[in-house]
mmCIF file of C-alpha atoms and ligand atoms in Angstrom:
data_model
loop_
_atom_site.group_PDB
_atom_site.id
_atom_site.type_symbol
_atom_site.label_atom_id
_atom_site.label_comp_id
_atom_site.label_asym_id
_atom_site.label_seq_id
_atom_site.Cartn_x
_atom_site.Cartn_y
_atom_site.Cartn_z
ATOM 1 C CA MET D 1 7.146 -14.235 11.088
ATOM 2 C CA ILE D 2 9.878 -12.783 12.562
ATOM 3 C CA ASP D 3 12.278 -16.635 11.968
ATOM 4 C CA GLU D 4 11.416 -18.259 9.364
ATOM 5 C CA THR D 5 13.192 -21.079 9.550
ATOM 6 C CA LEU D 6 11.842 -24.476 9.356
ATOM 7 C CA THR D 7 12.306 -25.852 12.209
ATOM 8 C CA MET D 8 12.734 -30.032 11.843
ATOM 9 C CA ILE D 9 14.425 -31.401 14.853
ATOM 10 C CA PRO D 10 13.011 -34.269 16.642
ATOM 11 C CA GLY D 11 10.890 -31.653 19.172
ATOM 12 C CA PRO D 12 10.158 -29.052 19.656
ATOM 13 C CA THR D 13 8.241 -29.741 15.930
ATOM 14 C CA PRO D 14 6.567 -26.144 13.848
ATOM 15 C CA VAL D 15 3.748 -25.230 14.967
ATOM 16 C CA HIS D 16 0.893 -24.334 12.569
ATOM 17 C CA PRO D 17 -0.766 -21.018 12.021
ATOM 18 C CA ARG D 18 -4.254 -21.537 14.010
ATOM 19 C CA ILE D 19 -2.362 -23.496 16.892
ATOM 20 C CA LEU D 20 -0.009 -20.246 17.793
ATOM 21 C CA ALA D 21 -3.089 -17.610 16.676
ATOM 22 C CA ALA D 22 -5.401 -19.239 19.465
ATOM 23 C CA LEU D 23 -2.432 -19.384 21.725
ATOM 24 C CA ALA D 24 -2.345 -15.622 21.446
ATOM 25 C CA ARG D 25 -5.548 -15.589 22.556
ATOM 26 C CA PRO D 26 -6.510 -12.712 25.679
ATOM 27 C CA THR D 27 -5.076 -14.925 28.500
ATOM 28 C CA VAL D 28 -8.546 -15.197 31.251
ATOM 29 C CA SER D 29 -8.843 -16.750 34.356
ATOM 30 C CA HIS D 30 -8.332 -20.085 34.556
ATOM 31 C CA VAL D 31 -11.180 -20.291 36.298
ATOM 32 C CA ALA D 32 -13.648 -18.302 33.467
ATOM 33 C CA PRO D 33 -16.419 -20.666 32.324
ATOM 34 C CA ALA D 34 -15.734 -20.713 28.203
ATOM 35 C CA PHE D 35 -11.793 -21.063 28.841
ATOM 36 C CA THR D 36 -12.908 -24.467 31.494
ATOM 37 C CA ARG D 37 -15.456 -24.960 28.540
ATOM 38 C CA THR D 38 -11.597 -25.813 25.919
ATOM 39 C CA PHE D 39 -9.637 -26.882 28.726
ATOM 40 C CA ALA D 40 -12.376 -30.488 29.845
ATOM 41 C CA GLN D 41 -12.461 -30.401 25.639
ATOM 42 C CA ALA D 42 -8.660 -30.581 25.325
ATOM 43 C CA LEU D 43 -8.768 -33.740 28.190
ATOM 44 C CA ALA D 44 -11.362 -35.355 26.642
ATOM 45 C CA ASP D 45 -9.575 -35.164 22.683
ATOM 46 C CA PHE D 46 -6.560 -36.062 23.942
ATOM 47 C CA ARG D 47 -7.875 -39.604 25.516
ATOM 48 C CA THR D 48 -9.700 -39.093 22.607
ATOM 49 C CA LEU D 49 -6.103 -39.021 20.798
ATOM 50 C CA CYS D 50 -4.935 -42.395 23.551
ATOM 51 C CA GLU D 51 -8.207 -44.751 21.931
ATOM 52 C CA SER D 52 -8.806 -44.637 25.374
ATOM 53 C CA GLU D 53 -12.524 -44.901 26.460
ATOM 54 C CA SER D 54 -11.361 -45.026 30.610
ATOM 55 C CA GLY D 55 -8.573 -43.699 30.924
ATOM 56 C CA THR D 56 -8.041 -40.530 33.198
ATOM 57 C CA PRO D 57 -6.117 -37.467 31.431
ATOM 58 C CA PHE D 58 -3.985 -35.415 33.834
ATOM 59 C CA VAL D 59 -2.630 -31.950 31.945
ATOM 60 C CA VAL D 60 -0.005 -29.780 33.609
ATOM 61 C CA ALA D 61 2.185 -26.940 33.337
ATOM 62 C CA GLY D 62 6.000 -28.060 32.682
ATOM 63 C CA SER D 63 8.141 -30.622 29.673
ATOM 64 C CA GLY D 64 8.201 -34.720 29.039
ATOM 65 C CA THR D 65 10.367 -35.375 32.274
ATOM 66 C CA LEU D 66 7.893 -33.342 34.017
ATOM 67 C CA ALA D 67 6.110 -36.421 33.047
ATOM 68 C CA MET D 68 7.954 -39.374 33.222
ATOM 69 C CA GLU D 69 8.298 -38.140 36.842
ATOM 70 C CA MET D 70 4.587 -37.939 37.048
ATOM 71 C CA ALA D 71 3.975 -41.333 35.943
ATOM 72 C CA LEU D 72 6.675 -42.511 37.942
ATOM 73 C CA VAL D 73 6.028 -41.669 41.097
ATOM 74 C CA ASN D 74 2.216 -41.664 41.626
ATOM 75 C CA VAL D 75 3.340 -46.128 41.293
ATOM 76 C CA VAL D 76 5.554 -46.710 42.299
ATOM 77 C CA ALA D 77 6.991 -46.304 45.500
ATOM 78 C CA PRO D 78 10.039 -45.788 46.983
ATOM 79 C CA GLY D 79 12.316 -49.401 47.878
ATOM 80 C CA GLN D 80 10.915 -50.462 44.904
ATOM 81 C CA THR D 81 11.543 -51.876 41.950
ATOM 82 C CA VAL D 82 11.276 -50.164 38.320
ATOM 83 C CA LEU D 83 11.854 -52.592 35.044
ATOM 84 C CA VAL D 84 12.971 -49.855 32.972
ATOM 85 C CA ILE D 85 13.383 -51.559 28.926
ATOM 86 C CA SER D 86 16.298 -48.818 27.048
ATOM 87 C CA HIS D 87 16.405 -47.685 23.429
ATOM 88 C CA GLY D 88 19.085 -45.538 24.386
ATOM 89 C CA TYR D 89 19.409 -41.743 26.288
ATOM 90 C CA PHE D 90 15.329 -41.299 27.020
ATOM 91 C CA GLY D 91 14.858 -44.268 27.924
ATOM 92 C CA ASP D 92 18.246 -44.043 30.535
ATOM 93 C CA ARG D 93 16.505 -41.199 31.718
ATOM 94 C CA TYR D 94 14.124 -42.914 33.661
ATOM 95 C CA ALA D 95 16.321 -44.635 35.307
ATOM 96 C CA GLU D 96 18.017 -42.070 36.221
ATOM 97 C CA ILE D 97 13.857 -40.528 37.293
ATOM 98 C CA ALA D 98 13.751 -43.864 39.543
ATOM 99 C CA ALA D 99 17.500 -43.262 41.294
ATOM 100 C CA ALA D 100 16.375 -39.838 42.145
ATOM 101 C CA PHE D 101 13.641 -41.169 43.743
ATOM 102 C CA GLY D 102 15.581 -43.771 45.786
ATOM 103 C CA ILE D 103 13.220 -46.174 43.445
ATOM 104 C CA ARG D 104 15.202 -49.304 42.253
ATOM 105 C CA CYS D 105 15.566 -50.032 38.931
ATOM 106 C CA ASP D 106 16.422 -52.659 36.575
ATOM 107 C CA VAL D 107 17.043 -51.459 33.075
ATOM 108 C CA LEU D 108 16.780 -54.436 29.964
ATOM 109 C CA ARG D 109 18.921 -52.489 27.276
ATOM 110 C CA SER D 110 19.313 -52.965 23.857
ATOM 111 C CA GLU D 111 22.393 -51.875 21.024
ATOM 112 C CA TRP D 112 22.204 -48.310 20.324
ATOM 113 C CA GLY D 113 19.773 -48.688 16.910
ATOM 114 C CA ARG D 114 18.237 -52.069 18.054
ATOM 115 C CA ALA D 115 14.961 -53.246 20.320
ATOM 116 C CA VAL D 116 15.216 -55.257 22.611
ATOM 117 C CA PRO D 117 13.592 -58.480 21.468
ATOM 118 C CA SER D 118 10.087 -59.619 23.211
ATOM 119 C CA ALA D 119 12.068 -62.913 24.453
ATOM 120 C CA GLU D 120 14.531 -61.056 26.190
ATOM 121 C CA LEU D 121 11.443 -59.278 28.548
ATOM 122 C CA ALA D 122 9.392 -62.707 28.976
ATOM 123 C CA LYS D 123 12.890 -63.738 30.276
ATOM 124 C CA LYS D 124 13.299 -61.070 32.615
ATOM 125 C CA LEU D 125 9.705 -61.254 33.845
ATOM 126 C CA ALA D 126 10.045 -65.119 33.963
ATOM 127 C CA SER D 127 12.654 -63.810 36.730
ATOM 128 C CA GLY D 128 11.358 -61.850 37.966
ATOM 129 C CA SER D 129 8.744 -59.715 38.833
ATOM 130 C CA TYR D 130 7.859 -56.028 39.340
ATOM 131 C CA ALA D 131 6.043 -52.832 41.076
ATOM 132 C CA ALA D 132 6.325 -51.317 37.446
ATOM 133 C CA VAL D 133 6.807 -51.578 33.635
ATOM 134 C CA THR D 134 8.276 -48.490 31.888
ATOM 135 C CA ILE D 135 8.111 -48.925 27.747
ATOM 136 C CA THR D 136 10.051 -45.845 26.150
ATOM 137 C CA HIS D 137 8.001 -45.885 22.462
ATOM 138 C CA VAL D 138 10.681 -44.023 20.418
ATOM 139 C CA ASP D 139 13.630 -43.234 22.565
ATOM 140 C CA THR D 140 13.787 -40.062 20.362
ATOM 141 C CA SER D 141 18.028 -40.599 21.335
ATOM 142 C CA THR D 142 17.993 -42.927 18.273
ATOM 143 C CA GLY D 143 14.810 -43.089 16.154
ATOM 144 C CA THR D 144 14.141 -47.050 16.902
ATOM 145 C CA ALA D 145 10.593 -46.918 18.078
ATOM 146 C CA SER D 146 10.014 -50.013 20.671
ATOM 147 C CA PRO D 147 7.291 -53.529 19.490
ATOM 148 C CA VAL D 148 5.160 -51.992 22.118
ATOM 149 C CA GLU D 149 2.406 -54.404 21.813
ATOM 150 C CA ALA D 150 4.886 -57.552 21.470
ATOM 151 C CA TYR D 151 5.954 -56.462 25.632
ATOM 152 C CA CYS D 152 2.334 -55.763 26.345
ATOM 153 C CA ALA D 153 0.916 -58.886 25.923
ATOM 154 C CA LEU D 154 3.353 -60.181 27.519
ATOM 155 C CA LEU D 155 2.448 -57.580 30.931
ATOM 156 C CA LYS D 156 -0.596 -58.674 30.609
ATOM 157 C CA GLY D 157 -3.019 -60.052 33.241
ATOM 158 C CA ARG D 158 0.795 -59.637 35.060
ATOM 159 C CA ASP D 159 0.387 -56.891 37.952
ATOM 160 C CA GLU D 160 3.354 -54.878 36.230
ATOM 161 C CA ILE D 161 2.005 -51.370 35.318
ATOM 162 C CA VAL D 162 2.994 -51.039 31.904
ATOM 163 C CA ILE D 163 3.793 -46.885 31.703
ATOM 164 C CA LEU D 164 3.956 -45.910 28.371
ATOM 165 C CA ASP D 165 6.452 -43.037 27.438
ATOM 166 C CA GLY D 166 5.132 -41.546 24.309
ATOM 167 C CA VAL D 167 7.164 -37.912 24.187
ATOM 168 C CA CYS D 168 8.236 -38.928 20.607
ATOM 169 C CA GLY D 169 5.181 -41.030 19.599
ATOM 170 C CA THR D 170 1.799 -39.958 20.408
ATOM 171 C CA GLY D 171 -0.330 -37.903 18.274
ATOM 172 C CA GLY D 172 1.968 -39.338 15.145
ATOM 173 C CA ILE D 173 1.366 -43.401 15.559
ATOM 174 C CA ASP D 174 -0.187 -45.197 16.618
ATOM 175 C CA GLU D 175 -1.225 -45.609 20.625
ATOM 176 C CA PRO D 176 -3.873 -48.243 21.123
ATOM 177 C CA PHE D 177 -4.299 -47.479 25.081
ATOM 178 C CA ASP D 178 -7.537 -49.570 25.973
ATOM 179 C CA ARG D 179 -6.300 -52.275 22.957
ATOM 180 C CA TRP D 180 -3.329 -52.476 24.303
ATOM 181 C CA GLY D 181 -3.046 -53.000 28.016
ATOM 182 C CA VAL D 182 -1.271 -49.480 29.293
ATOM 183 C CA ASP D 183 -1.673 -47.913 32.298
ATOM 184 C CA VAL D 184 -0.061 -45.214 31.173
ATOM 185 C CA LEU D 185 0.855 -42.695 28.923
ATOM 186 C CA LEU D 186 2.176 -39.557 29.190
ATOM 187 C CA THR D 187 3.442 -37.914 26.716
ATOM 188 C CA ALA D 188 3.569 -33.943 25.594
ATOM 189 C CA ALA D 189 2.950 -31.346 23.828
ATOM 190 C CA GLN D 190 6.056 -30.243 21.433
ATOM 191 C CA LYS D 191 6.255 -33.334 19.013
ATOM 192 C CA ALA D 192 3.532 -35.721 16.573
ATOM 193 C CA ILE D 193 0.945 -32.933 18.550
ATOM 194 C CA GLY D 194 2.222 -30.462 16.574
ATOM 195 C CA ALA D 195 1.591 -28.094 20.415
ATOM 196 C CA PRO D 196 4.543 -24.992 21.871
ATOM 197 C CA PRO D 197 6.496 -26.727 24.418
ATOM 198 C CA GLY D 198 5.192 -26.674 27.870
ATOM 199 C CA LEU D 199 2.447 -28.936 28.243
ATOM 200 C CA ALA D 200 3.075 -32.700 30.839
ATOM 201 C CA LEU D 201 -0.069 -34.914 29.317
ATOM 202 C CA CYS D 202 -0.481 -38.081 30.957
ATOM 203 C CA LEU D 203 -3.355 -41.282 31.053
ATOM 204 C CA PHE D 204 -3.694 -42.749 34.019
ATOM 205 C CA SER D 205 -6.248 -46.394 33.669
ATOM 206 C CA GLU D 206 -8.764 -47.376 36.586
ATOM 207 C CA ARG D 207 -6.035 -49.942 37.551
ATOM 208 C CA ALA D 208 -3.122 -47.432 38.082
ATOM 209 C CA LEU D 209 -5.389 -44.715 39.773
ATOM 210 C CA GLN D 210 -5.662 -47.573 41.701
ATOM 211 C CA ARG D 211 -2.296 -48.451 42.511
ATOM 212 C CA ARG D 212 -1.805 -45.046 43.323
ATOM 213 C CA ARG D 213 -4.772 -44.847 45.809
ATOM 214 C CA SER D 214 -2.997 -47.506 47.800
ATOM 215 C CA LEU D 215 0.429 -45.425 48.246
ATOM 216 C CA PRO D 216 -0.063 -43.415 51.526
ATOM 217 C CA SER D 217 1.787 -40.805 49.967
ATOM 218 C CA VAL D 218 3.476 -40.234 47.240
ATOM 219 C CA PRO D 219 7.699 -38.524 46.897
ATOM 220 C CA ALA D 220 6.226 -35.166 45.692
ATOM 221 C CA TYR D 221 3.906 -31.714 45.596
ATOM 222 C CA TYR D 222 2.697 -30.823 42.085
ATOM 223 C CA ALA D 223 3.175 -34.067 40.902
ATOM 224 C CA ASP D 224 0.734 -36.190 42.596
ATOM 225 C CA ILE D 225 -1.682 -37.466 40.810
ATOM 226 C CA LEU D 226 -4.699 -36.535 43.714
ATOM 227 C CA ARG D 227 -4.349 -33.611 44.286
ATOM 228 C CA TRP D 228 -5.001 -32.571 39.895
ATOM 229 C CA LEU D 229 -7.641 -34.758 40.506
ATOM 230 C CA PRO D 230 -10.328 -32.831 40.757
ATOM 231 C CA VAL D 231 -9.612 -30.615 38.299
ATOM 232 C CA MET D 232 -9.153 -32.686 35.943
ATOM 233 C CA GLU D 233 -12.605 -34.288 36.775
ATOM 234 C CA ASP D 234 -13.667 -30.687 36.380
ATOM 235 C CA PRO D 235 -11.478 -27.343 35.439
ATOM 236 C CA ALA D 236 -13.118 -25.190 37.625
ATOM 237 C CA ARG D 237 -12.042 -26.179 40.311
ATOM 238 C CA TYR D 238 -8.455 -24.877 41.745
ATOM 239 C CA TYR D 239 -5.256 -26.389 42.130
ATOM 240 C CA ALA D 240 -2.888 -24.585 41.236
ATOM 241 C CA THR D 241 -2.814 -22.457 37.700
ATOM 242 C CA PRO D 242 -3.102 -24.272 34.166
ATOM 243 C CA CYS D 243 -1.486 -22.865 31.960
ATOM 244 C CA VAL D 244 -4.261 -21.222 30.737
ATOM 245 C CA ASN D 245 -3.118 -19.493 27.261
ATOM 246 C CA GLU D 246 -0.640 -23.725 26.497
ATOM 247 C CA ILE D 247 -4.114 -24.614 27.600
ATOM 248 C CA VAL D 248 -6.025 -23.418 24.792
ATOM 249 C CA ALA D 249 -3.488 -23.935 21.624
ATOM 250 C CA LEU D 250 -2.943 -27.265 22.616
ATOM 251 C CA GLY D 251 -7.012 -27.740 22.880
ATOM 252 C CA GLU D 252 -6.589 -26.391 18.978
ATOM 253 C CA ALA D 253 -3.532 -28.783 18.387
ATOM 254 C CA LEU D 254 -5.942 -31.868 20.312
ATOM 255 C CA LYS D 255 -8.587 -30.213 17.050
ATOM 256 C CA ILE D 256 -6.711 -30.091 14.155
ATOM 257 C CA VAL D 257 -5.450 -34.215 15.430
ATOM 258 C CA HIS D 258 -9.070 -35.157 15.366
ATOM 259 C CA GLU D 259 -10.068 -32.823 12.341
ATOM 260 C CA GLU D 260 -7.718 -35.265 10.472
ATOM 261 C CA GLY D 261 -8.518 -38.494 11.034
ATOM 262 C CA LEU D 262 -6.278 -40.179 13.269
ATOM 263 C CA PRO D 263 -5.552 -42.886 10.190
ATOM 264 C CA ALA D 264 -4.981 -40.549 7.858
ATOM 265 C CA ARG D 265 -2.902 -38.414 10.708
ATOM 266 C CA PHE D 266 -0.891 -41.644 11.279
ATOM 267 C CA ALA D 267 -0.421 -43.165 8.214
ATOM 268 C CA ARG D 268 0.312 -39.551 6.595
ATOM 269 C CA HIS D 269 3.491 -39.379 9.201
ATOM 270 C CA ALA D 270 4.627 -42.929 7.264
ATOM 271 C CA ARG D 271 4.357 -41.927 4.640
ATOM 272 C CA THR D 272 6.658 -37.928 4.992
ATOM 273 C CA ALA D 273 9.465 -40.917 6.370
ATOM 274 C CA ARG D 274 9.204 -43.526 3.761
ATOM 275 C CA ALA D 275 9.730 -40.380 1.166
ATOM 276 C CA MET D 276 12.049 -38.645 3.654
ATOM 277 C CA ARG D 277 14.221 -42.449 3.712
ATOM 278 C CA ALA D 278 13.315 -42.691 0.472
ATOM 279 C CA GLY D 279 14.909 -39.218 0.042
ATOM 280 C CA LEU D 280 18.317 -40.534 2.219
ATOM 281 C CA GLU D 281 18.693 -43.418 1.292
ATOM 282 C CA ALA D 282 19.410 -41.763 -2.627
ATOM 283 C CA LEU D 283 21.834 -39.388 -1.023
ATOM 284 C CA GLY D 284 24.078 -42.309 -0.263
ATOM 285 C CA LEU D 285 22.648 -40.949 3.500
ATOM 286 C CA LYS D 286 23.358 -44.780 5.805
ATOM 287 C CA LEU D 287 20.555 -44.868 8.641
ATOM 288 C CA VAL D 288 21.144 -45.497 12.685
ATOM 289 C CA THR D 289 18.209 -47.612 13.341
ATOM 290 C CA ALA D 290 17.519 -51.080 11.973
ATOM 291 C CA PRO D 291 15.167 -51.235 9.180
ATOM 292 C CA ASP D 292 12.726 -53.384 11.925
ATOM 293 C CA CYS D 293 12.487 -50.752 14.731
ATOM 294 C CA ARG D 294 12.139 -47.152 12.291
ATOM 295 C CA ALA D 295 9.529 -45.013 13.891
ATOM 296 C CA ASP D 296 7.914 -43.045 11.983
ATOM 297 C CA THR D 297 8.383 -40.298 14.246
ATOM 298 C CA LEU D 298 12.426 -39.702 13.396
ATOM 299 C CA SER D 299 15.088 -40.595 10.836
ATOM 300 C CA VAL D 300 18.810 -40.102 12.743
ATOM 301 C CA VAL D 301 21.884 -41.173 10.049
ATOM 302 C CA PHE D 302 24.666 -41.192 10.037
ATOM 303 C CA LEU D 303 26.916 -38.237 8.520
ATOM 304 C CA PRO D 304 29.595 -39.560 5.719
ATOM 305 C CA ALA D 305 33.266 -40.351 6.738
ATOM 306 C CA GLY D 306 35.232 -37.159 7.202
ATOM 307 C CA VAL D 307 31.961 -34.944 7.036
ATOM 308 C CA ASP D 308 32.158 -32.838 10.086
ATOM 309 C CA ASP D 309 29.014 -32.095 11.705
ATOM 310 C CA ALA D 310 28.677 -28.585 12.549
ATOM 311 C CA ALA D 311 29.844 -27.982 9.584
ATOM 312 C CA PHE D 312 27.054 -29.911 7.864
ATOM 313 C CA ARG D 313 24.925 -28.754 10.147
ATOM 314 C CA LYS D 314 25.852 -24.830 9.871
ATOM 315 C CA GLY D 315 25.241 -25.084 5.591
ATOM 316 C CA VAL D 316 21.777 -26.966 6.302
ATOM 317 C CA ALA D 317 20.764 -24.678 9.073
ATOM 318 C CA ALA D 318 22.247 -21.448 5.550
ATOM 319 C CA ARG D 319 20.033 -22.964 3.216
ATOM 320 C CA GLY D 320 16.548 -22.490 5.687
ATOM 321 C CA VAL D 321 16.533 -26.003 7.496
ATOM 322 C CA VAL D 322 17.077 -26.652 10.668
ATOM 323 C CA ILE D 323 18.279 -30.619 11.597
ATOM 324 C CA ALA D 324 19.589 -31.638 14.967
ATOM 325 C CA GLY D 325 22.521 -33.677 16.181
ATOM 326 C CA CYS D 326 22.746 -36.365 18.592
ATOM 327 C CA LEU D 327 23.465 -37.098 21.983
ATOM 328 C CA GLY D 328 25.229 -39.537 23.661
ATOM 329 C CA PRO D 329 28.063 -42.340 21.148
ATOM 330 C CA LEU D 330 26.018 -41.201 18.145
ATOM 331 C CA ALA D 331 27.051 -37.030 19.416
ATOM 332 C CA ARG D 332 29.159 -36.076 16.045
ATOM 333 C CA LYS D 333 28.398 -39.484 14.300
ATOM 334 C CA ALA D 334 24.382 -38.834 13.138
ATOM 335 C CA PHE D 335 22.101 -35.819 13.304
ATOM 336 C CA ARG D 336 18.555 -36.183 13.835
ATOM 337 C CA ILE D 337 15.467 -34.414 11.502
ATOM 338 C CA GLY D 338 12.411 -34.473 13.385
ATOM 339 C CA HIS D 339 9.466 -35.178 10.490
ATOM 340 C CA MET D 340 5.931 -35.292 12.881
ATOM 341 C CA GLY D 341 3.316 -33.346 14.288
ATOM 342 C CA ASN D 342 2.232 -30.515 11.484
ATOM 343 C CA ILE D 343 4.819 -31.499 8.575
ATOM 344 C CA GLY D 344 3.723 -32.311 4.884
ATOM 345 C CA SER D 345 5.634 -32.503 2.100
ATOM 346 C CA ALA D 346 6.861 -29.133 1.476
ATOM 347 C CA GLU D 347 8.274 -29.050 4.475
ATOM 348 C CA VAL D 348 10.032 -33.433 3.637
ATOM 349 C CA VAL D 349 11.399 -31.335 0.440
ATOM 350 C CA SER D 350 12.829 -27.998 1.373
ATOM 351 C CA THR D 351 15.063 -30.883 4.373
ATOM 352 C CA LEU D 352 15.755 -32.147 1.599
ATOM 353 C CA GLU D 353 16.758 -29.591 -0.501
ATOM 354 C CA ALA D 354 18.969 -28.273 2.549
ATOM 355 C CA ILE D 355 21.123 -31.601 2.783
ATOM 356 C CA GLU D 356 21.438 -32.388 -0.581
ATOM 357 C CA GLY D 357 23.442 -28.754 -1.188
ATOM 358 C CA SER D 358 25.626 -28.747 2.595
ATOM 359 C CA LEU D 359 25.911 -31.861 1.423
ATOM 360 C CA ARG D 360 27.639 -29.892 -2.116
ATOM 361 C CA ALA D 361 28.591 -27.791 -0.320
ATOM 362 C CA LEU D 362 31.439 -29.747 1.685
ATOM 363 C CA GLY D 363 32.941 -31.398 -1.080
ATOM 364 C CA LEU D 364 30.849 -34.558 -1.583
ATOM 365 C CA GLU D 365 29.606 -35.367 -4.975
ATOM 366 C CA VAL D 366 25.384 -35.526 -5.218
ATOM 367 C CA ALA D 367 23.191 -35.318 -8.272
ATOM 368 C CA PRO D 368 21.214 -32.530 -8.085
ATOM 369 C CA GLY D 369 17.673 -33.420 -7.421
ATOM 370 C CA VAL D 370 18.065 -36.883 -6.801
ATOM 371 C CA ALA D 371 17.215 -36.983 -3.660
ATOM 372 C CA VAL D 372 13.646 -34.668 -4.105
ATOM 373 C CA GLY D 373 13.231 -37.196 -7.171
ATOM 374 C CA ALA D 374 13.468 -39.924 -4.732
ATOM 375 C CA ALA D 375 10.869 -38.488 -2.255
ATOM 376 C CA ALA D 376 8.052 -38.076 -4.854
ATOM 377 C CA GLY D 377 7.263 -41.472 -4.844
ATOM 378 C CA PRO D 378 6.349 -42.324 -1.349
ATOM 379 C CA LEU D 379 5.004 -39.037 -0.943
ATOM 380 C CA GLY D 380 2.240 -39.639 -4.097
ATOM 381 C CA ALA D 381 0.511 -38.152 -6.225
ATOM 382 C CA ALA D 382 -2.465 -37.402 -4.021
ATOM 383 C CA GLU D 383 0.434 -35.767 -0.775
ATOM 384 C CA THR D 384 2.569 -33.472 -3.570
ATOM 385 C CA GLN D 385 -1.097 -31.738 -4.305
ATOM 386 C CA LYS D 386 -1.767 -31.330 -0.771
ATOM 387 C CA ALA D 387 -1.018 -27.942 1.356
ATOM 388 C CA HIS D 388 1.146 -28.474 2.576
ATOM 389 C CA LEU D 389 0.000 -27.244 7.067
ATOM 390 C CA VAL D 390 2.972 -24.868 7.856
ATOM 391 C CA PRO D 391 3.815 -22.198 5.106
ATOM 392 C CA GLY D 392 7.250 -20.393 5.038
HETATM 393 N N1 PMP U 1 11.222 -38.746 26.267
HETATM 394 C C1 PMP U 1 11.928 -39.263 25.570
HETATM 395 C C2 PMP U 1 10.999 -40.477 24.450
HETATM 396 C C3 PMP U 1 11.718 -38.219 24.472
HETATM 397 O O1 PMP U 1 12.191 -37.874 23.569
HETATM 398 C C4 PMP U 1 12.284 -36.353 25.461
HETATM 399 C C5 PMP U 1 12.533 -35.102 24.590
HETATM 400 N N2 PMP U 1 13.264 -35.227 23.836
HETATM 401 C C6 PMP U 1 11.432 -36.973 26.448
HETATM 402 C C7 PMP U 1 10.781 -38.357 27.560
HETATM 403 C C8 PMP U 1 12.080 -34.857 27.979
HETATM 404 O O2 PMP U 1 11.345 -34.640 27.310
HETATM 405 P P1 PMP U 1 11.569 -32.871 27.843
HETATM 406 O O3 PMP U 1 12.738 -32.541 26.477
HETATM 407 O O4 PMP U 1 10.287 -32.091 27.435
HETATM 408 O O5 PMP U 1 11.189 -32.687 29.011
#
């Protein structure tokens, strides 16, 4: 490896060597039978990851933001109104995307680090109706996991199309598409799925496809799902060249997801989050996110008083681990650690050691080993004995 730094930001996340090897396979024709079989399998494996029997998957070159755009413009026409439930920067991005397409927008916004109570959504829905409602499963700016199941229960039987942004959730936390009644789940390759960045993924329900078919046109060409549908039904068809290598890599990442098994994978994410937080709290650090809505995929942590963000993260990086700063009102006041995808106990331990070392170097009194000691309990014997997934 050229750079053996451990990347513990909330995406992109460390990529397993098996996935990197898949990415490096020779580029073949996008209609080569071996590739179209891999593509079809990746689409099926993505649907299985979303726990859906009948959703239609779409995988195209792009990032999560394209997936957000694709989800929205295919089910809401300009001039119609969408309700955005926002828990931070990425919820607010949905309001910006709506505005860019002339879609009207009503925003239900929480305080950063807290979740919008479902009673507030109930009140909103009692006083109006919308073409769609967008929910960010995990807002990566605040670490807030929304009560998606409760929101979906309120939306059952109504006409609003339910759009779920799973960019920081899919592959790390449970997202039962059919059971919850989600209409469009959107995500990206580079977070809890653990593949390299470069792919936008969506799953559309039959109801969402019907909604698209009911629109005479959409303000998109590349992102129009009806243009992509023939390809997704038969990857040997052509619409626009799929990014062959990234799709092969995604296929390998999804194979790893299903080899691990969804319940085991979600349990690992929960255990890793508990361990990371036990370690952080043992260092005297405070989490930004309220205890009742903390996501298992990342932690958002206040900097101790008087500690400079840049100097702190530079110290962590000097110890081999990259963590992220914060966005918006939390910038320079807090930092973010991603713990999702292909990571295990070794990565938790390395990250806590680096944070502890950086704090000590900045003059804070921290007892050596206190963070890792606190993490050991939640990690449990089985996890600490298991070889971690990413070497380095
Ligand atoms: N939604 C959420 C919840 C995200 O965390 C992000 C990216 N961090 C996005 C959307 C946008 O994804 P991308 O950066 O891949 O465009």
